[in-house]
Short mmCIF file of C-alpha atoms and ligand atoms in Angstrom, two decimals:
data_model
loop_
_atom_site.label_atom_id
_atom_site.label_comp_id
_atom_site.label_asym_id
_atom_site.label_seq_id
_atom_site.Cartn_x
_atom_site.Cartn_y
_atom_site.Cartn_z
CA MET A 810 65.52 -166.76 77.39
CA ALA A 811 65.35 -166.51 81.21
CA GLU A 812 68.21 -167.99 83.24
CA PRO A 813 66.96 -171.10 85.10
CA GLU A 814 66.55 -170.60 88.82
CA LEU A 815 68.03 -173.40 90.92
CA VAL A 816 65.60 -174.97 93.42
CA ASP A 817 65.33 -178.37 95.11
CA VAL A 818 61.98 -179.61 93.79
CA VAL A 819 59.27 -178.41 91.39
CA VAL A 820 55.76 -179.80 91.80
CA ILE A 821 53.48 -179.28 88.79
CA GLY A 822 49.79 -179.41 89.72
CA LEU A 823 48.74 -178.64 93.30
CA GLY A 824 45.68 -180.85 93.59
CA VAL A 825 45.31 -183.17 96.56
CA GLY A 826 48.46 -185.14 95.76
CA GLY A 827 50.68 -182.33 94.53
CA GLU A 828 49.82 -179.96 97.37
CA GLU A 829 50.56 -182.63 99.96
CA VAL A 830 53.94 -183.45 98.41
CA ALA A 831 54.93 -179.81 97.89
CA GLY A 832 53.79 -178.70 101.35
CA ARG A 833 55.45 -181.52 103.27
CA LEU A 834 58.73 -181.21 101.35
CA ALA A 835 58.76 -177.46 102.00
CA GLU A 836 58.07 -178.06 105.70
CA ALA A 837 61.01 -180.44 105.74
CA GLY A 838 63.29 -177.62 104.61
CA LEU A 839 63.62 -178.16 100.85
CA SER A 840 63.19 -175.22 98.48
CA VAL A 841 59.99 -176.15 96.69
CA VAL A 842 58.21 -174.41 93.84
CA GLY A 843 54.55 -175.40 93.50
CA VAL A 844 52.93 -174.65 90.15
CA GLU A 845 49.15 -174.53 89.74
CA ARG A 846 47.21 -173.10 86.85
CA ASP A 847 43.76 -173.24 88.37
CA LEU A 848 42.88 -173.64 92.07
CA VAL A 849 45.26 -174.95 94.74
CA GLY A 850 43.61 -178.05 96.19
CA GLY A 851 42.45 -179.33 92.81
CA GLU A 852 39.25 -181.13 91.91
CA CYS A 853 38.37 -182.66 95.30
CA PRO A 854 37.58 -179.54 97.36
CA TYR A 855 36.11 -177.40 94.57
CA TRP A 856 34.26 -179.73 92.17
CA GLY A 857 34.64 -183.23 93.57
CA CYS A 858 34.54 -185.12 96.84
CA ILE A 859 33.73 -182.35 99.29
CA PRO A 860 30.94 -180.39 97.58
CA SER A 861 29.41 -183.57 96.17
CA LYS A 862 29.33 -185.10 99.64
CA MET A 863 27.70 -181.91 101.00
CA MET A 864 25.03 -182.38 98.34
CA ILE A 865 24.65 -186.05 99.31
CA ARG A 866 24.41 -185.21 103.00
CA ALA A 867 21.54 -182.84 102.23
CA ALA A 868 19.79 -185.26 99.88
CA ASN A 869 20.08 -188.07 102.41
CA ALA A 870 18.54 -185.85 105.09
CA LEU A 871 15.54 -185.42 102.79
CA ALA A 872 15.36 -189.16 102.20
CA GLU A 873 15.50 -189.92 105.92
CA ALA A 874 12.76 -187.39 106.61
CA ARG A 875 10.62 -189.09 103.97
CA ARG A 876 11.15 -192.38 105.86
CA VAL A 877 9.56 -191.00 109.03
CA ASP A 878 6.13 -192.12 107.82
CA GLY A 879 5.47 -195.56 109.22
CA LEU A 880 8.50 -195.45 111.53
CA ALA A 881 7.96 -192.40 113.70
CA GLY A 882 4.78 -190.60 112.73
CA ALA A 883 4.45 -188.25 109.81
CA ALA A 884 6.79 -185.67 108.29
CA GLN A 885 6.31 -183.16 105.58
CA VAL A 886 9.43 -182.29 103.68
CA GLN A 887 9.98 -179.38 101.38
CA ALA A 888 13.21 -179.58 99.48
CA ASP A 889 15.16 -176.37 98.94
CA TRP A 890 18.43 -176.26 97.02
CA ALA A 891 19.40 -172.76 98.22
CA PRO A 892 21.08 -173.86 101.50
CA VAL A 893 23.01 -176.55 99.66
CA ALA A 894 24.31 -174.13 97.02
CA LYS A 895 25.14 -171.60 99.75
CA ARG A 896 27.06 -174.16 101.79
CA ILE A 897 29.08 -175.23 98.74
CA ARG A 898 29.78 -171.64 97.80
CA GLU A 899 30.62 -170.34 101.26
CA GLU A 900 31.94 -173.29 103.28
CA ALA A 901 33.48 -175.62 100.73
CA THR A 902 34.91 -173.43 98.01
CA ASP A 903 35.09 -169.75 99.10
CA THR A 904 33.19 -169.12 95.86
CA TRP A 905 35.89 -171.06 93.99
CA ASP A 906 38.69 -168.88 95.33
CA ASP A 907 41.93 -170.46 96.54
CA THR A 908 43.44 -167.53 98.49
CA VAL A 909 43.31 -169.56 101.71
CA ALA A 910 44.78 -172.63 100.04
CA VAL A 911 47.65 -170.67 98.51
CA ARG A 912 48.44 -169.22 101.94
CA ARG A 913 48.25 -172.71 103.46
CA PHE A 914 51.01 -173.75 101.05
CA THR A 915 53.22 -170.66 101.38
CA ASP A 916 52.87 -170.77 105.20
CA ARG A 917 54.52 -174.20 105.02
CA GLY A 918 57.49 -172.61 103.29
CA GLY A 919 56.61 -173.35 99.65
CA ARG A 920 56.91 -170.87 96.83
CA PHE A 921 53.76 -170.59 94.75
CA VAL A 922 53.74 -169.92 91.02
CA ARG A 923 50.43 -169.55 89.19
CA GLY A 924 50.52 -170.85 85.64
CA SER A 925 50.88 -173.94 83.45
CA GLY A 926 54.03 -175.91 84.12
CA ARG A 927 55.82 -177.83 81.40
CA ILE A 928 58.96 -179.94 81.55
CA ASP A 929 61.73 -178.56 79.40
CA GLY A 930 64.50 -181.12 79.61
CA PRO A 931 65.93 -183.06 82.58
CA GLY A 932 65.14 -181.32 85.88
CA ARG A 933 63.88 -178.22 84.12
CA VAL A 934 60.37 -176.72 84.30
CA ARG A 935 59.04 -173.76 82.40
CA VAL A 936 56.07 -171.67 83.58
CA GLY A 937 55.47 -168.84 81.16
CA ASP A 938 58.71 -166.84 81.18
CA GLN A 939 60.03 -168.43 84.35
CA VAL A 940 62.38 -171.41 84.23
CA PHE A 941 63.33 -173.56 87.21
CA GLN A 942 66.07 -176.15 87.45
CA ALA A 943 65.19 -178.73 90.08
CA ARG A 944 68.19 -180.20 91.92
CA HIS A 945 66.38 -183.26 93.28
CA GLY A 946 63.50 -183.68 90.90
CA ILE A 947 60.09 -182.87 89.49
CA VAL A 948 56.78 -184.19 90.79
CA LEU A 949 53.76 -184.33 88.47
CA GLY A 950 50.36 -184.12 90.18
CA THR A 951 48.40 -182.87 87.22
CA GLY A 952 45.30 -185.03 87.70
CA THR A 953 42.64 -185.60 85.07
CA ARG A 954 39.89 -183.69 83.34
CA PRO A 955 36.45 -184.98 82.29
CA SER A 956 36.64 -187.30 79.31
CA VAL A 957 33.95 -186.24 76.86
CA PRO A 958 33.07 -188.91 74.28
CA PRO A 959 33.14 -188.01 70.58
CA ILE A 960 29.35 -188.15 70.17
CA ASP A 961 28.04 -186.40 67.10
CA GLY A 962 26.86 -182.88 68.00
CA LEU A 963 27.82 -183.02 71.68
CA ALA A 964 30.76 -180.61 71.53
CA ASP A 965 28.52 -177.84 70.15
CA THR A 966 26.04 -178.00 73.02
CA PRO A 967 26.19 -176.35 76.49
CA TYR A 968 26.48 -179.71 78.28
CA TRP A 969 27.51 -179.90 81.93
CA THR A 970 30.51 -181.64 83.41
CA ASN A 971 30.87 -182.13 87.16
CA HIS A 972 31.91 -178.46 87.38
CA GLN A 973 28.56 -177.03 86.35
CA ALA A 974 26.68 -179.70 88.29
CA ILE A 975 28.51 -178.71 91.49
CA GLU A 976 28.24 -174.96 90.85
CA VAL A 977 24.50 -175.02 90.06
CA GLU A 978 22.46 -172.43 91.97
CA GLU A 979 19.05 -173.23 90.53
CA LEU A 980 18.06 -176.77 89.70
CA PRO A 981 16.69 -177.63 86.27
CA ALA A 982 13.33 -179.36 85.99
CA SER A 983 14.89 -182.31 84.18
CA LEU A 984 18.39 -183.72 83.74
CA LEU A 985 19.94 -186.36 81.50
CA VAL A 986 22.99 -188.03 83.03
CA LEU A 987 25.25 -189.64 80.47
CA GLY A 988 27.27 -192.24 82.36
CA GLY A 989 26.19 -194.62 85.10
CA GLY A 990 29.43 -194.80 87.06
CA ALA A 991 29.99 -193.68 90.63
CA ILE A 992 29.91 -189.94 89.99
CA GLY A 993 26.91 -190.19 87.66
CA LEU A 994 24.86 -192.20 90.15
CA GLU A 995 25.77 -190.02 93.14
CA LEU A 996 24.72 -186.83 91.37
CA ALA A 997 21.65 -188.44 89.76
CA GLN A 998 20.33 -189.49 93.16
CA VAL A 999 21.01 -186.10 94.73
CA PHE A 1000 19.18 -184.19 92.03
CA ALA A 1001 16.28 -186.66 91.98
CA ARG A 1002 15.84 -186.28 95.73
CA PHE A 1003 15.58 -182.53 95.20
CA GLY A 1004 12.76 -183.02 92.70
CA VAL A 1005 14.62 -183.02 89.38
CA ARG A 1006 13.35 -185.54 86.79
CA VAL A 1007 16.54 -187.50 86.18
CA THR A 1008 17.32 -190.02 83.44
CA VAL A 1009 20.58 -191.98 83.45
CA VAL A 1010 21.84 -193.35 80.13
CA GLU A 1011 24.64 -195.91 80.30
CA ALA A 1012 26.29 -197.68 77.37
CA LEU A 1013 27.22 -200.81 79.34
CA GLU A 1014 24.71 -203.43 80.39
CA ARG A 1015 24.65 -202.28 84.01
CA VAL A 1016 25.37 -199.23 86.13
CA LEU A 1017 28.45 -199.29 88.41
CA ALA A 1018 29.88 -201.80 85.97
CA VAL A 1019 33.26 -202.08 87.72
CA GLU A 1020 31.63 -203.39 90.90
CA GLU A 1021 29.87 -206.68 91.70
CA PRO A 1022 26.64 -207.23 89.68
CA GLU A 1023 24.67 -207.47 92.93
CA ALA A 1024 25.88 -203.95 93.83
CA SER A 1025 24.72 -202.65 90.44
CA GLU A 1026 21.28 -204.16 91.06
CA VAL A 1027 20.86 -202.65 94.52
CA ALA A 1028 22.10 -199.22 93.40
CA ALA A 1029 19.84 -199.21 90.33
CA ALA A 1030 16.81 -200.26 92.41
CA ALA A 1031 17.53 -197.54 94.98
CA LEU A 1032 17.79 -194.85 92.32
CA ARG A 1033 14.62 -196.05 90.60
CA ALA A 1034 12.85 -195.85 93.96
CA ASP A 1035 13.92 -192.20 94.03
CA GLY A 1036 12.27 -191.70 90.64
CA VAL A 1037 15.40 -191.93 88.47
CA GLU A 1038 14.89 -193.52 85.04
CA ILE A 1039 17.81 -195.79 84.17
CA HIS A 1040 18.54 -196.99 80.65
CA THR A 1041 21.49 -199.35 80.26
CA GLY A 1042 22.95 -200.83 77.09
CA VAL A 1043 22.22 -197.59 75.24
CA ARG A 1044 25.07 -196.19 73.17
CA ALA A 1045 24.57 -192.44 72.63
CA GLU A 1046 24.95 -191.52 68.96
CA ARG A 1047 23.89 -187.92 68.67
CA VAL A 1048 23.19 -184.92 70.92
CA GLU A 1049 21.21 -181.84 69.92
CA HIS A 1050 20.35 -178.63 71.76
CA ASP A 1051 17.58 -176.39 70.40
CA GLY A 1052 18.41 -173.41 72.58
CA SER A 1053 16.49 -174.66 75.59
CA ARG A 1054 16.36 -178.48 75.64
CA PHE A 1055 18.73 -181.33 74.97
CA THR A 1056 17.86 -184.37 72.90
CA LEU A 1057 20.06 -187.42 73.15
CA ARG A 1058 19.60 -190.09 70.50
CA GLY A 1059 20.86 -193.60 71.07
CA ALA A 1060 21.45 -196.63 68.91
CA GLY A 1061 18.23 -198.44 67.94
CA GLY A 1062 16.07 -195.29 67.98
CA ALA A 1063 16.22 -194.49 71.70
CA GLU A 1064 15.55 -190.81 72.36
CA PHE A 1065 15.70 -188.80 75.58
CA THR A 1066 15.09 -185.11 76.23
CA ALA A 1067 15.79 -182.87 79.21
CA ASP A 1068 16.63 -179.30 80.20
CA ARG A 1069 20.21 -180.17 81.04
CA LEU A 1070 22.72 -182.83 80.07
CA LEU A 1071 25.45 -183.92 82.49
CA VAL A 1072 28.33 -185.83 80.90
CA VAL A 1073 30.13 -188.07 83.41
CA THR A 1074 31.71 -190.72 81.21
CA GLY A 1075 35.11 -190.93 82.91
CA ARG A 1076 38.25 -188.84 83.24
CA ARG A 1077 41.34 -188.39 81.10
CA ALA A 1078 44.93 -187.35 81.82
CA HIS A 1079 46.34 -184.74 79.43
CA LEU A 1080 49.94 -185.87 79.13
CA ASP A 1081 50.59 -184.10 75.84
CA GLU A 1082 50.76 -180.74 77.65
CA LEU A 1083 53.58 -181.69 80.00
CA GLY A 1084 56.68 -181.68 77.80
CA LEU A 1085 57.34 -185.35 78.53
CA ASP A 1086 59.05 -185.82 75.17
CA THR A 1087 61.90 -183.58 76.42
CA VAL A 1088 62.80 -186.27 78.97
CA GLY A 1089 62.13 -189.31 76.78
CA VAL A 1090 58.75 -190.25 78.30
CA ASP A 1091 55.91 -191.36 76.04
CA ALA A 1092 53.17 -188.72 76.13
CA ALA A 1093 50.78 -190.94 74.17
CA GLN A 1094 50.11 -193.21 77.17
CA ARG A 1095 46.64 -193.05 78.72
CA TYR A 1096 48.14 -192.40 82.18
CA LEU A 1097 51.69 -191.89 83.41
CA ALA A 1098 53.20 -195.32 84.03
CA VAL A 1099 55.00 -195.37 87.38
CA ASP A 1100 56.88 -197.97 89.40
CA ASP A 1101 56.01 -198.85 92.98
CA ARG A 1102 57.79 -195.75 94.26
CA LEU A 1103 55.96 -193.54 91.79
CA HIS A 1104 59.01 -192.94 89.59
CA VAL A 1105 58.13 -191.99 86.02
CA THR A 1106 61.78 -191.83 85.07
CA ASP A 1107 64.93 -190.79 86.89
CA GLY A 1108 64.23 -187.57 88.78
CA ILE A 1109 60.51 -187.45 87.94
CA TRP A 1110 57.71 -188.73 90.15
CA ALA A 1111 53.95 -188.74 89.59
CA VAL A 1112 51.19 -188.72 92.16
CA GLY A 1113 47.39 -189.00 92.12
CA ASP A 1114 44.89 -189.50 89.31
CA VAL A 1115 47.52 -188.96 86.60
CA THR A 1116 49.05 -192.36 87.50
CA GLY A 1117 45.83 -194.23 86.64
CA GLU A 1118 46.08 -196.35 89.80
CA GLY A 1119 42.62 -195.25 90.97
CA ALA A 1120 40.94 -191.86 90.82
CA PHE A 1121 40.53 -191.32 94.54
CA THR A 1122 41.77 -188.71 96.96
CA HIS A 1123 42.96 -191.47 99.30
CA ILE A 1124 45.15 -192.89 96.52
CA ALA A 1125 46.68 -189.45 95.89
CA MET A 1126 47.43 -189.06 99.62
CA TYR A 1127 48.80 -192.60 99.92
CA GLN A 1128 51.09 -192.10 96.95
CA ALA A 1129 52.12 -188.67 98.23
CA ALA A 1130 53.49 -190.24 101.42
CA ILE A 1131 55.70 -192.52 99.34
CA VAL A 1132 56.91 -189.74 97.06
CA ILE A 1133 57.73 -187.51 100.04
CA ALA A 1134 59.79 -190.26 101.66
CA ASP A 1135 61.55 -191.04 98.39
CA VAL A 1136 62.40 -187.42 97.51
CA LEU A 1137 63.73 -186.81 101.02
CA ALA A 1138 65.81 -189.98 100.86
CA ARG A 1139 67.24 -188.83 97.56
CA ALA A 1140 67.94 -185.37 98.93
CA ARG A 1141 69.78 -186.91 101.89
CA LEU A 1142 71.83 -189.13 99.57
CA ALA A 1143 72.75 -186.04 97.57
CA GLY A 1144 73.98 -184.48 100.83
CA ALA A 1145 72.08 -181.28 100.24
CA GLY A 1146 68.88 -182.22 101.94
CA PRO A 1147 66.65 -180.72 104.53
CA ASP A 1148 67.57 -180.23 108.15
CA ALA A 1149 67.63 -183.38 110.25
CA SER A 1150 64.56 -182.61 112.35
CA GLY A 1151 62.32 -181.90 109.36
CA THR A 1152 63.50 -185.01 107.57
CA ALA A 1153 62.94 -187.21 110.56
CA SER A 1154 59.40 -186.06 111.13
CA VAL A 1155 58.28 -186.26 107.52
CA VAL A 1156 59.89 -189.60 106.73
CA GLY A 1157 58.60 -190.98 110.03
CA GLY A 1158 55.07 -189.91 109.14
CA ALA A 1159 55.20 -191.39 105.67
CA MET A 1160 56.60 -194.67 106.91
CA GLY A 1161 54.09 -194.78 109.71
CA ALA A 1162 51.24 -194.52 107.24
CA SER A 1163 52.56 -197.41 105.17
CA SER A 1164 54.32 -199.51 107.76
CA SER A 1165 53.27 -202.85 106.30
CA LEU A 1166 54.81 -202.15 102.92
CA ALA A 1167 57.98 -203.88 101.88
CA ALA A 1168 60.95 -201.57 102.36
CA SER A 1169 63.89 -202.91 100.42
CA GLY A 1170 65.98 -200.76 98.09
CA SER A 1171 65.38 -199.61 94.54
CA SER A 1172 67.41 -197.50 92.15
CA GLY A 1173 67.83 -193.93 93.30
CA SER A 1174 65.96 -194.50 96.55
CA ALA A 1175 66.98 -195.26 100.09
CA GLY A 1176 66.05 -198.76 101.24
CA SER A 1177 63.62 -197.55 103.89
CA VAL A 1178 61.15 -195.95 101.46
CA PRO A 1179 57.83 -197.82 101.29
CA ARG A 1180 56.48 -199.29 98.05
CA ALA A 1181 52.97 -198.78 96.74
CA ASP A 1182 50.65 -201.76 97.15
CA TYR A 1183 47.11 -201.47 95.77
CA ARG A 1184 45.78 -204.93 96.75
CA ALA A 1185 43.50 -203.44 99.38
CA LEU A 1186 42.41 -200.31 97.54
CA PRO A 1187 39.05 -199.26 98.99
CA ARG A 1188 36.42 -197.51 96.87
CA VAL A 1189 33.09 -196.11 97.97
CA THR A 1190 30.18 -194.90 95.87
CA PHE A 1191 28.23 -192.56 98.13
CA THR A 1192 24.76 -193.38 96.88
CA ASP A 1193 22.14 -194.33 99.45
CA PRO A 1194 22.73 -197.19 100.11
CA GLU A 1195 26.49 -196.74 99.95
CA VAL A 1196 28.47 -199.19 97.84
CA GLY A 1197 31.84 -199.97 99.40
CA ALA A 1198 34.31 -202.37 97.85
CA VAL A 1199 37.90 -203.49 98.31
CA GLY A 1200 40.25 -205.68 96.34
CA LEU A 1201 39.05 -208.08 93.65
CA THR A 1202 35.50 -208.73 92.50
CA GLU A 1203 34.39 -212.34 92.07
CA ARG A 1204 34.85 -212.10 88.31
CA GLN A 1205 38.35 -210.59 88.57
CA ALA A 1206 39.38 -213.31 91.00
CA ARG A 1207 38.05 -216.10 88.75
CA GLU A 1208 39.75 -214.56 85.69
CA ARG A 1209 43.04 -214.78 87.59
CA GLY A 1210 42.52 -218.50 88.08
CA ILE A 1211 42.21 -218.20 91.86
CA ASN A 1212 40.42 -220.98 93.73
CA VAL A 1213 37.54 -218.70 94.72
CA GLN A 1214 35.05 -219.01 97.55
CA VAL A 1215 32.13 -216.59 97.77
CA GLY A 1216 30.19 -215.66 100.89
CA PHE A 1217 27.03 -213.59 100.63
CA THR A 1218 24.41 -212.30 103.01
CA LYS A 1219 21.64 -209.74 102.68
CA LEU A 1220 21.68 -206.91 105.18
CA SER A 1221 17.93 -207.25 105.74
CA SER A 1222 18.48 -210.72 107.18
CA SER A 1223 20.82 -209.36 109.86
CA THR A 1224 19.30 -208.18 113.13
CA ARG A 1225 20.35 -204.58 112.53
CA GLY A 1226 19.01 -204.60 108.99
CA TRP A 1227 15.69 -205.94 110.20
CA ILE A 1228 15.51 -203.28 112.93
CA HIS A 1229 16.48 -200.55 110.47
CA GLN A 1230 13.62 -201.62 108.18
CA VAL A 1231 13.00 -198.96 105.51
CA GLY A 1232 16.30 -198.16 103.78
CA ASP A 1233 17.99 -201.41 104.79
CA GLU A 1234 18.82 -202.52 101.24
CA GLY A 1235 22.28 -203.99 100.94
CA PHE A 1236 24.52 -207.00 101.44
CA ILE A 1237 27.98 -208.22 102.28
CA LYS A 1238 29.79 -210.23 99.63
CA LEU A 1239 33.15 -211.78 100.41
CA ILE A 1240 35.67 -213.18 97.93
CA ALA A 1241 38.18 -215.58 99.45
CA ASP A 1242 41.21 -217.34 98.10
CA ALA A 1243 40.45 -220.86 99.32
CA ASP A 1244 44.06 -222.03 98.93
CA GLN A 1245 45.52 -219.16 100.96
CA GLY A 1246 42.61 -219.02 103.42
CA VAL A 1247 42.29 -215.22 103.20
CA LEU A 1248 39.91 -212.62 101.80
CA ILE A 1249 41.04 -211.02 98.55
CA GLY A 1250 37.99 -208.88 97.93
CA ALA A 1251 34.76 -207.73 99.52
CA THR A 1252 31.73 -205.57 98.85
CA SER A 1253 29.64 -203.91 101.52
CA VAL A 1254 26.40 -202.28 100.43
CA GLY A 1255 24.08 -200.64 102.92
CA PRO A 1256 23.17 -197.52 104.86
CA ALA A 1257 26.75 -197.37 106.20
CA GLY A 1258 28.35 -199.52 103.51
CA GLY A 1259 31.47 -197.35 103.27
CA GLU A 1260 32.05 -197.46 107.04
CA VAL A 1261 31.42 -201.21 107.35
CA LEU A 1262 33.97 -201.63 104.59
CA SER A 1263 36.85 -200.61 106.87
CA ALA A 1264 36.90 -203.97 108.68
CA LEU A 1265 37.07 -205.74 105.33
CA VAL A 1266 39.88 -203.46 104.14
CA VAL A 1267 41.94 -204.45 107.17
CA ALA A 1268 41.22 -208.11 106.47
CA VAL A 1269 42.33 -207.88 102.84
CA HIS A 1270 45.28 -205.56 103.51
CA ALA A 1271 46.73 -207.60 106.34
CA ALA A 1272 45.69 -210.99 104.85
CA VAL A 1273 44.00 -211.92 108.12
CA PRO A 1274 43.38 -215.71 108.08
CA LEU A 1275 39.71 -216.67 107.60
CA SER A 1276 39.96 -218.78 110.73
CA GLN A 1277 40.73 -215.64 112.75
CA LEU A 1278 37.97 -213.63 111.11
CA ARG A 1279 35.51 -216.39 112.02
CA HIS A 1280 36.57 -216.29 115.66
CA MET A 1281 36.38 -212.56 116.16
CA ILE A 1282 33.65 -210.88 118.20
CA TYR A 1283 31.30 -208.67 116.15
CA ALA A 1284 29.26 -206.17 118.18
CA TYR A 1285 25.52 -206.83 118.34
CA PRO A 1286 23.43 -205.50 116.62
CA THR A 1287 25.66 -203.61 114.19
CA PHE A 1288 25.54 -203.62 110.41
CA HIS A 1289 29.09 -204.95 110.34
CA ARG A 1290 27.93 -208.04 112.18
CA ALA A 1291 26.62 -209.23 108.81
CA ILE A 1292 30.27 -209.93 107.94
CA GLU A 1293 30.10 -212.90 110.31
CA ASP A 1294 27.10 -214.31 108.42
CA ALA A 1295 28.84 -213.85 105.07
CA LEU A 1296 31.91 -215.66 106.43
CA ARG A 1297 29.69 -218.55 107.53
CA ASN A 1298 28.25 -218.71 104.00
CA LEU A 1299 31.64 -218.92 102.25
CA SER A 1300 31.57 -221.81 99.82
C1 FAD B 13 32.30 -185.27 91.31
C2 FAD B 13 33.49 -185.98 91.90
C3 FAD B 13 33.38 -186.59 93.13
C4 FAD B 13 34.47 -187.23 93.69
N1 FAD B 13 34.30 -187.84 94.91
C5 FAD B 13 35.35 -188.48 95.46
C6 FAD B 13 35.21 -189.11 96.73
O1 FAD B 13 34.14 -189.09 97.34
N2 FAD B 13 36.29 -189.74 97.26
C7 FAD B 13 37.50 -189.77 96.60
O2 FAD B 13 38.45 -190.36 97.13
N3 FAD B 13 37.65 -189.19 95.40
C8 FAD B 13 36.61 -188.54 94.82
N4 FAD B 13 36.78 -187.93 93.60
C9 FAD B 13 38.10 -188.01 92.94
C10 FAD B 13 39.07 -186.97 93.50
O3 FAD B 13 38.56 -185.68 93.34
C11 FAD B 13 40.40 -187.13 92.76
O4 FAD B 13 40.85 -188.44 92.89
C12 FAD B 13 41.46 -186.18 93.32
O5 FAD B 13 41.07 -184.84 93.18
C13 FAD B 13 42.78 -186.44 92.59
O6 FAD B 13 43.75 -185.54 93.04
P1 FAD B 13 44.99 -185.19 92.12
O7 FAD B 13 45.91 -184.40 92.99
O8 FAD B 13 45.53 -186.40 91.46
O9 FAD B 13 44.42 -184.31 90.92
P2 FAD B 13 43.46 -183.06 90.84
O10 FAD B 13 42.66 -182.87 92.06
O11 FAD B 13 42.75 -183.22 89.55
O12 FAD B 13 44.47 -181.84 90.74
C14 FAD B 13 45.35 -181.68 89.67
C15 FAD B 13 45.71 -180.20 89.57
O13 FAD B 13 46.75 -180.05 88.62
C16 FAD B 13 46.53 -178.82 87.93
N5 FAD B 13 47.28 -178.88 86.67
C17 FAD B 13 47.11 -179.79 85.67
N6 FAD B 13 48.04 -179.59 84.72
C18 FAD B 13 48.80 -178.54 85.12
C19 FAD B 13 49.91 -177.88 84.59
N7 FAD B 13 50.48 -178.25 83.43
N8 FAD B 13 50.44 -176.83 85.26
C20 FAD B 13 49.91 -176.42 86.45
N9 FAD B 13 48.85 -177.02 87.02
C21 FAD B 13 48.31 -178.08 86.36
C22 FAD B 13 45.03 -178.76 87.78
O14 FAD B 13 44.61 -177.42 87.56
C23 FAD B 13 44.56 -179.32 89.12
O15 FAD B 13 44.33 -178.31 90.06
C24 FAD B 13 35.70 -187.27 93.01
C25 FAD B 13 35.84 -186.63 91.77
C26 FAD B 13 34.75 -186.00 91.21
C27 FAD B 13 34.92 -185.33 89.87
#
C-alpha cells in the first residue's frame, strides 16, 4: 500500500465550488491537492448554466425577431442550430476539454490529480494508488448527477440527459421532455424556438411546481405560445424505443411519441462512492448534511450541490467563500497556515462577500468566519419570460404560520410593460411578514425578471422595512417600477 503523502488540504470534485475552494486556498499558500475525475469546472461550464444560456440567448434572438411584425415592420427569420452548436463547442467548452481549466488551477499553485477520490479514514483520501493525508482537512465538492426515475423500460433506451441535450449538433424533429422543472422548461423552449416539436410531460399538477402558481401559469402559457405541448399530472409508467422513436406511456392510457426523450427529473448526490463510512458519516442521506459553516464532521467540509441547499452555481460560490475562510482560520489556529499576505487577502474577500452574516465562534473555527444564511436565496428560470424568485413563496410563508400580506401587479399594467407590448407577460408578487413589516419572499416574472429580482433580493436579505421600500424612488419607466405598484397592493 502506498505511503500517504502529507498535504494541507484535499478537495474532491473540482466543479464550481470545489475549484473555487481549491484555487483560493492554493493561492493563499496552502498545499492543496484537487481531485477531479471528469472535467475541471464541473457541470456549469460544460453541460449546465453557460452552454444552456448560450442556447437561450440564441433562441430569444429568434423570438425577438419574430416580434418585429407589428412593432417595427416585417422580419423573416430562418433558424439555424449550427452557430449555436459551434459556439458551445468552441467558446464554452473547448469541445469538452478542460486543459485550460486544469492550467487555471495549477497556475494558482494547486496540484491536480485526475481520478475518483474516496475518503479512507480521518484526513485521508485515496485516488487510485495515491494516498494523501490532509493536515487541515478534506473538502467535498462532488455535486450531483441526473436522477433518472425507475420507469419501466427507461434504462434500456438511449434517452438523453442534459449532457446529450447540450452536446447536440443536429436537432431532432420531435422531443419529449420528461420533467417540467426549470431545466426542462428552459431546454423545451429553446428547442421549440428552433423548430423542434416539443412535448413536456410532468407528473405534478403544474410546471415549475416549486415556484408561485402564477409563475407556473405564465411560464406554461409562454411555452404553449411557442408551440410546446404541456401535459401535467401525468405519471410516466413505461418507456419504449423501437430503434428510431420513443414511446412514453403514462397512467390512465396517456401515450406520447417522439424522436428523442430528454429526462430532466431532478439531480441526485452519489454519497455512497465517497467512503463516508470510514469517518462515521451516514452515506445513505440524500445530500450531505452540513452546519452553517459547511462542516460535515470535524475536518470535512462540503460545498455546492452535494449539500442540498440549492442546486445553483451562486450557492456553490457563496458556500465556497465560507469554507475558504473557515479552512484558513483553522490553518492559522494550527500554526502551520499560509503566509500572512495570502491569508489576509483571501479571508478579507470571503468576509467582504458575506459581510452581513453573523460572525460569532463555532467549534473548530475562528470567530470571524461568516455563517451561511439562505433566507434570501435567489433563483432564476431563464425561460422567456424569466421567472425570478427569492425567499418564501406565499404557501411556504402561510405554512410557517406567518401573518402574510401579498402584493401583486401584472407587468402589462405598468408603463414599461404597456410600452413593451408583445412579450410583456409577467408580474411582481411580494410576500410580506405583516408583523415584522418586511418582505420575506418575492417573485418577478417578465422579460428581465431575473434582473428585476435583484432589488427584491436586497430587500429580503437586508430586511429593509416596507415603509422604506414604499418611499424609495423607482426610475420611470423601468420594469422594476412595478415593484412600487405591488407594494401599494400589499394586503
Ligand atoms: C442544464 C443545467 C442548467 C443550469 N443552469 C444554471 C443556471 O443558470 N444558474 C445556476 O446558478 N445554476 C445552474 N445549474 C446548476 C449548476 O450547474 C450547479 O449548481 C453547479 O454546477 C454546482 O456546482 P458543484 O461544484 O456543486 O458541482 P458540479 O458542477 O456538479 O461539480 C462536481 C464535480 O465533482 C466531480 N466528482 C464527483 N465525484 C467525484 C469523485 N469521487 N472524485 C473526483 N471527482 C468527483 C464531478 O466529476 C464534477 O466535475 C444548471 C444545471 C444544469 C444541469
